Coordinates of C-alpha atoms in Angstrom, one line a residue:
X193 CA 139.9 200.8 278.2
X194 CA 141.1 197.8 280.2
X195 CA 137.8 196.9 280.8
X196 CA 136.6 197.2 277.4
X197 CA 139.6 194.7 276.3
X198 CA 138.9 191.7 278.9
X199 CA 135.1 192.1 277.9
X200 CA 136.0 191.7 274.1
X201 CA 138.3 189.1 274.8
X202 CA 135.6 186.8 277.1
X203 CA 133.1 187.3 274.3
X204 CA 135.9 186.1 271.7
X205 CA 136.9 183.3 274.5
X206 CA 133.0 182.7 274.1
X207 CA 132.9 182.4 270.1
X208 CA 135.6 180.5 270.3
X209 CA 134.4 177.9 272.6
X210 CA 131.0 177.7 271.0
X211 CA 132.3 177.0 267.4
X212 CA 134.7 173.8 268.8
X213 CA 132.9 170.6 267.7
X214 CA 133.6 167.7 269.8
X215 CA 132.4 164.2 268.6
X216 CA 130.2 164.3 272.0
X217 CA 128.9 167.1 270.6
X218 CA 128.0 165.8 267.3
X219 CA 126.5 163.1 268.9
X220 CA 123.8 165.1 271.0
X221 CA 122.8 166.9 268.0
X222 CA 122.8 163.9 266.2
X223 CA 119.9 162.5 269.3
X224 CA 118.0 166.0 269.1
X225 CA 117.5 165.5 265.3
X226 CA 117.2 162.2 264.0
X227 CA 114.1 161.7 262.4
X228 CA 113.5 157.8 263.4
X229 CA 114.9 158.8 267.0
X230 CA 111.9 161.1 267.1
X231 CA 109.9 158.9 265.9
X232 CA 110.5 156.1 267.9
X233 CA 110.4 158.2 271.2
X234 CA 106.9 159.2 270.2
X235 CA 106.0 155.3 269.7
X236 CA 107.2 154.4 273.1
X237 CA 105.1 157.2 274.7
X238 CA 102.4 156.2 272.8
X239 CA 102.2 152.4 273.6
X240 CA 102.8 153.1 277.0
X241 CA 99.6 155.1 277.2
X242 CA 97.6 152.5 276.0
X243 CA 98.8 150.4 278.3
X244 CA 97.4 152.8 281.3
X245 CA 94.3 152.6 279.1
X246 CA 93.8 149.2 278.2
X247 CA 93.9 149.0 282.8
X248 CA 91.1 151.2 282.9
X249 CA 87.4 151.1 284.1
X250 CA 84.9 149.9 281.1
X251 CA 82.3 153.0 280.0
X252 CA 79.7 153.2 281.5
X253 CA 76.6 151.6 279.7
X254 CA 73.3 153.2 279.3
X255 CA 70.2 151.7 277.5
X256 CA 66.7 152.5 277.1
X257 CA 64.2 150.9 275.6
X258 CA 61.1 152.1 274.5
X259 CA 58.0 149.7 274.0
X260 CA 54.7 150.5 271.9
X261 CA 51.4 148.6 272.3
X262 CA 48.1 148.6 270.2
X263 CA 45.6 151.2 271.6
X264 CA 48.2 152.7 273.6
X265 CA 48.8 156.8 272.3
X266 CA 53.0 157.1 272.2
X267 CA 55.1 154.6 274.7
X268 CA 53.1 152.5 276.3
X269 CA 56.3 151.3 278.3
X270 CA 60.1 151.5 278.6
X271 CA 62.9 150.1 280.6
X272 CA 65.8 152.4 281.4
X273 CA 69.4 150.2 282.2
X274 CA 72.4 151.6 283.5
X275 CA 75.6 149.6 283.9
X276 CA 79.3 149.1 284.8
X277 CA 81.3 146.7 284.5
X278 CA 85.1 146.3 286.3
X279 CA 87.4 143.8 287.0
X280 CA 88.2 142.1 290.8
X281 CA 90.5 144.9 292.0
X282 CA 93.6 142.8 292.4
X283 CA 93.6 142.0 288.4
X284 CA 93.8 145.8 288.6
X285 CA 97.2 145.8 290.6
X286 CA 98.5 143.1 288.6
X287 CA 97.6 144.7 285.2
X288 CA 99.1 147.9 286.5
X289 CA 102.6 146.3 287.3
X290 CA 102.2 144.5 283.7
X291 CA 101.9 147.5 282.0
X292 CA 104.8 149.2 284.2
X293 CA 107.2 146.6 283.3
X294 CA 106.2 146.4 279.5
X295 CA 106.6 150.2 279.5
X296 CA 109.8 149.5 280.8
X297 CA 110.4 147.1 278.0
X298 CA 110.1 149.7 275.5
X299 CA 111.8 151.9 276.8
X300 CA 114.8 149.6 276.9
X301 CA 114.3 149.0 273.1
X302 CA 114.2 152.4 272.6
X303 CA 117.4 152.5 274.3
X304 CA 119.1 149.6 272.1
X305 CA 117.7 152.0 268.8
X306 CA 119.4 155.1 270.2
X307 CA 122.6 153.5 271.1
X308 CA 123.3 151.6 267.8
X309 CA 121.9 155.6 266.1
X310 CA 124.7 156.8 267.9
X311 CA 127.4 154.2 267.3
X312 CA 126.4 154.6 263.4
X313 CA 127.3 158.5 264.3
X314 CA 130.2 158.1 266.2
X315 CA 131.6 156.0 263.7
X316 CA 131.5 158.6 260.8
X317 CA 132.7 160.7 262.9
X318 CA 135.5 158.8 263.6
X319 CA 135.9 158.0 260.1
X320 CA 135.9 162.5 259.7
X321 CA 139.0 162.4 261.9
X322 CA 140.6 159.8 260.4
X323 CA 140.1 161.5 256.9
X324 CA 141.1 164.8 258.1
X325 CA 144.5 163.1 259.1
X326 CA 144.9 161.9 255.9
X327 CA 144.1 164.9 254.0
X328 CA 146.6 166.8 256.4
X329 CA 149.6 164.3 255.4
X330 CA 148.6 164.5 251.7
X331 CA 148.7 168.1 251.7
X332 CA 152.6 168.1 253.7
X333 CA 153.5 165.6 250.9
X334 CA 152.3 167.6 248.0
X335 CA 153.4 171.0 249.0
X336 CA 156.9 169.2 250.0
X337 CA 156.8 168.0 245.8
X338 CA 155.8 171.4 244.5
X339 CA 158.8 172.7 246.7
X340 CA 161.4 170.3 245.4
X341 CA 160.0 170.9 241.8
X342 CA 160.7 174.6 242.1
X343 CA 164.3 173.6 243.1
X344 CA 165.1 171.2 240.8
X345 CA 163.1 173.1 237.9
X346 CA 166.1 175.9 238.6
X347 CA 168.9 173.1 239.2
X348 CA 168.3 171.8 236.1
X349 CA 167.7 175.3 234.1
X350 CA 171.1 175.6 235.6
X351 CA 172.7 171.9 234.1
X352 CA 172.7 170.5 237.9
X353 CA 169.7 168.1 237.4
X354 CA 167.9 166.2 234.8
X355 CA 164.8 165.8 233.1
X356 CA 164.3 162.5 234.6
X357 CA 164.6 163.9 238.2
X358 CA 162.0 166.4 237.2
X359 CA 159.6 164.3 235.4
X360 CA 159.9 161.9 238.6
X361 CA 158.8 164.9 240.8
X362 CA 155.7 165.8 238.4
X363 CA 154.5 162.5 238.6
X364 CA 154.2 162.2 242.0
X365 CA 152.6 165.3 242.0
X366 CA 149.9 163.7 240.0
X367 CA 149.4 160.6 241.6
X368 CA 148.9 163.1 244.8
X369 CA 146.7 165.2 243.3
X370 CA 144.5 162.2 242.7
X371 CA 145.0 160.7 246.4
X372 CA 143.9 164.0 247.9
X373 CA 140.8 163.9 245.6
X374 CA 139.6 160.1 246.4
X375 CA 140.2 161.4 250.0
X376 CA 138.0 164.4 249.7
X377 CA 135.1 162.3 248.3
X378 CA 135.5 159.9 251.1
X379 CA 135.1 162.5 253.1
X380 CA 132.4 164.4 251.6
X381 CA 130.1 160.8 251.1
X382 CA 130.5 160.5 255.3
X383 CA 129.8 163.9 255.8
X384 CA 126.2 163.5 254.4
X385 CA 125.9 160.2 255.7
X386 CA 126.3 162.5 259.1
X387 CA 123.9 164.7 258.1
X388 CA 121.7 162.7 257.1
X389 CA 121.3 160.8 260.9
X390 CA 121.3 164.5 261.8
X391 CA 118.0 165.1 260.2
X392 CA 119.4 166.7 257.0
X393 CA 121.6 169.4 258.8
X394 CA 125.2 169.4 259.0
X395 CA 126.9 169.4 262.2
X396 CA 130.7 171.4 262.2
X397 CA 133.4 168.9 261.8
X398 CA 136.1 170.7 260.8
X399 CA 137.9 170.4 264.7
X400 CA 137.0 167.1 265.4
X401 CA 139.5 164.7 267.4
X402 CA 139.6 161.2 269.2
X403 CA 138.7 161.7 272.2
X404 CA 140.5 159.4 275.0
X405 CA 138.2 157.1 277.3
X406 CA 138.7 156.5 280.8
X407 CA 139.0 152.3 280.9
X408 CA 139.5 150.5 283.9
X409 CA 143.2 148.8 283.6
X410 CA 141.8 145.0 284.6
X411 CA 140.5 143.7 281.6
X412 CA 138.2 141.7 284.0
X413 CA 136.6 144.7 285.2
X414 CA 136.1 146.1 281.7
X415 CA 134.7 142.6 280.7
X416 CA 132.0 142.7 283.9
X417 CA 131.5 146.7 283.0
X418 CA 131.1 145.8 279.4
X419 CA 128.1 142.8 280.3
X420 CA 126.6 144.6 282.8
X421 CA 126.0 147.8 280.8
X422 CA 124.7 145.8 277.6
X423 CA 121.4 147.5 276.1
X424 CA 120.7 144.5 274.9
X425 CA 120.7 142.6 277.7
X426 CA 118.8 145.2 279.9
X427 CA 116.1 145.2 277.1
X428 CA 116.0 141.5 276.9
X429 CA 115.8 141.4 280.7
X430 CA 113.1 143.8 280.6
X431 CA 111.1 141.5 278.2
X432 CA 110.9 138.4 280.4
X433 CA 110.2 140.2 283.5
X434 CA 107.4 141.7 281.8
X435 CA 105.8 138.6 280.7
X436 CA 106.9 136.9 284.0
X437 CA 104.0 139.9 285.1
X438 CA 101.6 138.9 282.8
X439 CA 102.1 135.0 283.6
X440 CA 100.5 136.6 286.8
X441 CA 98.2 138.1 285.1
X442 CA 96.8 135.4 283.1
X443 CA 96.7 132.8 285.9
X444 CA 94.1 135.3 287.4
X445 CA 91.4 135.3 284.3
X446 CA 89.8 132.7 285.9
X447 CA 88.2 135.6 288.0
X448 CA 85.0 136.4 287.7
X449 CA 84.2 139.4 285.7
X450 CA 81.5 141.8 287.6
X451 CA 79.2 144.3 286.3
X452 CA 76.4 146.2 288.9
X453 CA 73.7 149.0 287.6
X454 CA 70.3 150.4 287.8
X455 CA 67.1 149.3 286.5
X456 CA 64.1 151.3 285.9
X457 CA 60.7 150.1 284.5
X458 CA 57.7 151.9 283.7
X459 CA 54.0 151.1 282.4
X460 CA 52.2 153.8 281.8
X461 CA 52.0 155.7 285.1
X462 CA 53.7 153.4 287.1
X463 CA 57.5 152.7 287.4
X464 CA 59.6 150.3 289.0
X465 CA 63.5 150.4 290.2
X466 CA 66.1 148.0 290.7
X467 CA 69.5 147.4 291.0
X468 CA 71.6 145.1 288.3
X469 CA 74.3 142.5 289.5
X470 CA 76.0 140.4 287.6
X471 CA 79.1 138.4 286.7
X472 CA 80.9 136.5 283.6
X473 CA 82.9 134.2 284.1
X474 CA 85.6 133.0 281.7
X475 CA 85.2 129.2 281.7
X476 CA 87.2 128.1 278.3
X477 CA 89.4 131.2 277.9
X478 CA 91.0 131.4 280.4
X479 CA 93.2 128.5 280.7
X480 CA 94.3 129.2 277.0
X481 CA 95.1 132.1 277.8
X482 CA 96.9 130.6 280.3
X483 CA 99.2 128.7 278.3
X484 CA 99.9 131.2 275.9
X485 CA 101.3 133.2 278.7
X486 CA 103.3 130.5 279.7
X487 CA 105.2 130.2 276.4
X488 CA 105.6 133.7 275.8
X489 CA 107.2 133.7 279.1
X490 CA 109.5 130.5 278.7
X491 CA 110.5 132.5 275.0
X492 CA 111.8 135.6 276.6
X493 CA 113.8 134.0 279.0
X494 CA 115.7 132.3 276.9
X495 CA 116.0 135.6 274.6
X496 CA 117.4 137.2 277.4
X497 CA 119.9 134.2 278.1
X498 CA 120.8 134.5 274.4
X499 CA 121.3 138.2 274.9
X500 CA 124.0 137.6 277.7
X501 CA 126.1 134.8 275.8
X502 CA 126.1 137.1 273.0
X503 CA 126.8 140.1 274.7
X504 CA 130.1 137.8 277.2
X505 CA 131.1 136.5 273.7
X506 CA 130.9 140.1 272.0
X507 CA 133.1 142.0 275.1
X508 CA 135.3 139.2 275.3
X509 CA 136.4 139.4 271.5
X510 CA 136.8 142.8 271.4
X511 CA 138.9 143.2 274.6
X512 CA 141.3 140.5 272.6
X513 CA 141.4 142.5 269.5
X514 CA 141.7 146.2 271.7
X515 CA 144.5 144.8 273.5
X516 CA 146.4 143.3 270.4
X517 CA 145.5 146.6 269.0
X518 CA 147.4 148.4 271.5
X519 CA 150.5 146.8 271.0
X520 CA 150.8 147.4 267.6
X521 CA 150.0 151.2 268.2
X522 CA 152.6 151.7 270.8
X523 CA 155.3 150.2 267.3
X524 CA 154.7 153.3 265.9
X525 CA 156.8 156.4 266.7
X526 CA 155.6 159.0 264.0
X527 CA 158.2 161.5 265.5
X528 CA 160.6 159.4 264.7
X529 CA 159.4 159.0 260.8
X530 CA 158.7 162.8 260.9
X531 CA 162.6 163.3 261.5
X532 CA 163.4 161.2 259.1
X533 CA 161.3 162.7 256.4
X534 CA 163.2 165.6 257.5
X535 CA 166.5 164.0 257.3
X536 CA 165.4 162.9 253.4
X537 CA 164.6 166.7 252.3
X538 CA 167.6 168.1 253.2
X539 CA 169.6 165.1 251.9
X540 CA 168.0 165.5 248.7
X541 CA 168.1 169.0 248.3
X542 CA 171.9 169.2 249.0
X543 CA 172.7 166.4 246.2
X544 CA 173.4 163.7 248.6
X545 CA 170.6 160.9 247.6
X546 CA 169.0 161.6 243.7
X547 CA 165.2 162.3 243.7
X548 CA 164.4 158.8 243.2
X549 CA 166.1 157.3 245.9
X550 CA 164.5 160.3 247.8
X551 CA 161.0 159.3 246.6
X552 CA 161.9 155.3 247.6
X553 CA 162.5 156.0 251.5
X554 CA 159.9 159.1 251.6
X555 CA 157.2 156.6 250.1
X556 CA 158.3 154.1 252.5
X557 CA 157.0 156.8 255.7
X558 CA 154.7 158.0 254.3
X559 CA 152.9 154.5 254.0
X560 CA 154.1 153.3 257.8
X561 CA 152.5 156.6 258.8
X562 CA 149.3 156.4 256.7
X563 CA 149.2 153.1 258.4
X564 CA 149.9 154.1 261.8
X565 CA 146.7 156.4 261.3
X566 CA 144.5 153.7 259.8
X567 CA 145.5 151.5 262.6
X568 CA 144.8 154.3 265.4
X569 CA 141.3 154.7 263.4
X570 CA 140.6 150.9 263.9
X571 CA 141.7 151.5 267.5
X572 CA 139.1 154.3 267.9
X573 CA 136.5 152.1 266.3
X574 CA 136.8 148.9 268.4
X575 CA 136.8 151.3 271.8
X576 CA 133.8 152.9 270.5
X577 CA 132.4 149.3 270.5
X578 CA 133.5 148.5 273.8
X579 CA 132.1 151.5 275.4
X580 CA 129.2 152.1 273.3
X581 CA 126.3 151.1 275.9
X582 CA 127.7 154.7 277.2
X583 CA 126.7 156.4 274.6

């Protein structure tokens, strides 16, 4: 029986564990099922093939040609050619490396496309939590005003309260009502926005929570951390050294070229054989080529300059707002306004403030702590932004 009991409570343990959505979670479903994800993983893959191809051997080339003479029955004589043509081997090597490095390239854009696909994700579901909160602290507030209207329907059934007090209660009631419906259709509109990065399926967001970061304490460290992992400047990076390789590349079209085969002849009973060598050699092309290269080169350097200001510029503004953000998050002590709410109910059930001056002070928390969650959510949102190259 004992063993029965810990199996059935391991396979509950399991359940339970299995149901829990975190927003990392959310996040790798939201990678295994975005269509444009998908798709875009299949167009990297597919470029970088024909990069291997485009640094292949030529086909091989075969002609034959048939020749017909007067008085001669069928072919009189024919010449049989059979070619190949290939590049000096070290435009092969240098080709190859190209192609590595713009492979490389893509898959650093492809990087940049899945980060900002998750950021996009983890911001709705940031927004979720946020929304869950609110909907939580509407709820308290409205089953706190159906509780007091209960009471003070029976106080004033029994002369010890007035219409007014009553009427005051209902009405909040309805502006409530209303509250908690505008917050349910926030709610529901980033729901299927989740769903719809998630390819159409919705992920469980019911348990959903901030989750804390690990941040280094110097805010010089996170500023070099915050560069240094920046998609955009690895992809940028990635760019110039790619056409830095196919500079390279280009200053060697001058080469020569080469293309060796067999010949065979024959007339009537007789054949000959030979062998084919020959060369072409890019006179005019090449040096256009050349400087085309050259430009292409000078332009992704300085997009990958541009990348880095902008990404020193981008971590430096949002470590100013996170830290100002902190600050005005440790203000808030919501078990202190909690309390106080507290403190309000009884005084206004045991006649000691009237319902309005009740609904003045409860009003007045209940805003400070909608803000306080508002502000937390803006908190979230700028450390997603800090950290989101580790996504």
């Amino acid at each position: 029986m004992k063993r029965k009991t810990i199996v059935l409570i391991s396979v509950l343990a399991a359940f339970t564990s299995a149901g829990a959505q975190t927003i990392s979670s959310v996040l790798g479903s939201v990678e295994r099922n975005n269509m444009a994800l998908k798709a875009q993983r299949t167009d990297a893959v597919a470029a970088v093939e024909e990069l291997k191809a485009d640094n292949s051997l030529e086909g091989l080339s075969v002609e034959y040609s048939p020749f017909f003479r007067k008085g001669a029955g069928g072919v009189a004589s024919s010449e049989l050619v059979v070619s190949q043509g290939f590049d000096f081997p070290t435009l092969y090597a240098a080709r190859g490396k190209a192609a590595r490095l713009r492979g490389d390239a893509l898959y650093r854009q492809y990087a940049v496309a899945r980060r900002d696909m998750l950021l996009a994700a983890k911001n709705l579901c940031l927004d979720l939590v946020c929304q869950a909160q609110t909907l939580e602290l509407l709820a308290t507030r409205q089953r706190n005003s159906e509780e007091l209207l209960a009471l003070f329907t029976k106080k004033m059934a029994a002369g010890e309260a007035t219409a007014i007090e009553v009427n005051k209660i209902k009405m909040d009631l309805m502006g409530l009502k209303t509250e908690v419906a505008q917050a349910e259709a926030a709610r529901q509109t980033a729901m299927e926005s989740l769903a719809a990065l998630n390819g159409g399926g919705v992920p469980a967001v019911d348990s959903l929570a901030y989750e804390q970061s690990e941040l280094p304490a110097d805010s010089a460290a996170l500023f070099a951390a915050a560069v240094a992992s920046d998609r955009d400047v690895m992809a940028a990076e990635a760019a110039a050294a790619a056409e830095a390789q196919q500079l390279k590349v280009s200053r060697q079209g001058w080469i020569p070229k080469l293309e060796v085969g067999y010949r065979r002849n024959t007339d009537g009973s007789e054949a000959s054989n030979g062998f084919l060598v020959g060369a072409t050699i890019p006179l005019f092309s090449a040096a256009r080529g050349t400087k085309a290269a050259k430009a292409r080169h000078a332009g992704a350097r300085l997009q990958a300059a541009e990348a880095r200001i902008a990404a020193e510029s981008r971590a430096r503004s949002l470590l100013g707002e996170l830290q100002k953000l902190r600050r005005a998050r440790a203000a808030y002590d919501m078990d202190l306004m909690r309390q106080t709410l507290a403190l309000l109910r009884r005084a206004v059930e045991s006649g000691q403030i009237s319902v309005t001056d009740y609904y003045v002070e409860a009003d007045a928390v209940y805003t400070t702590m909608q803000a306080a969650m508002l502000l937390e959510r803006q908190y979230q949102g700028v450390l997603a932004e800090i950290t989101r190259n580790s996504l």
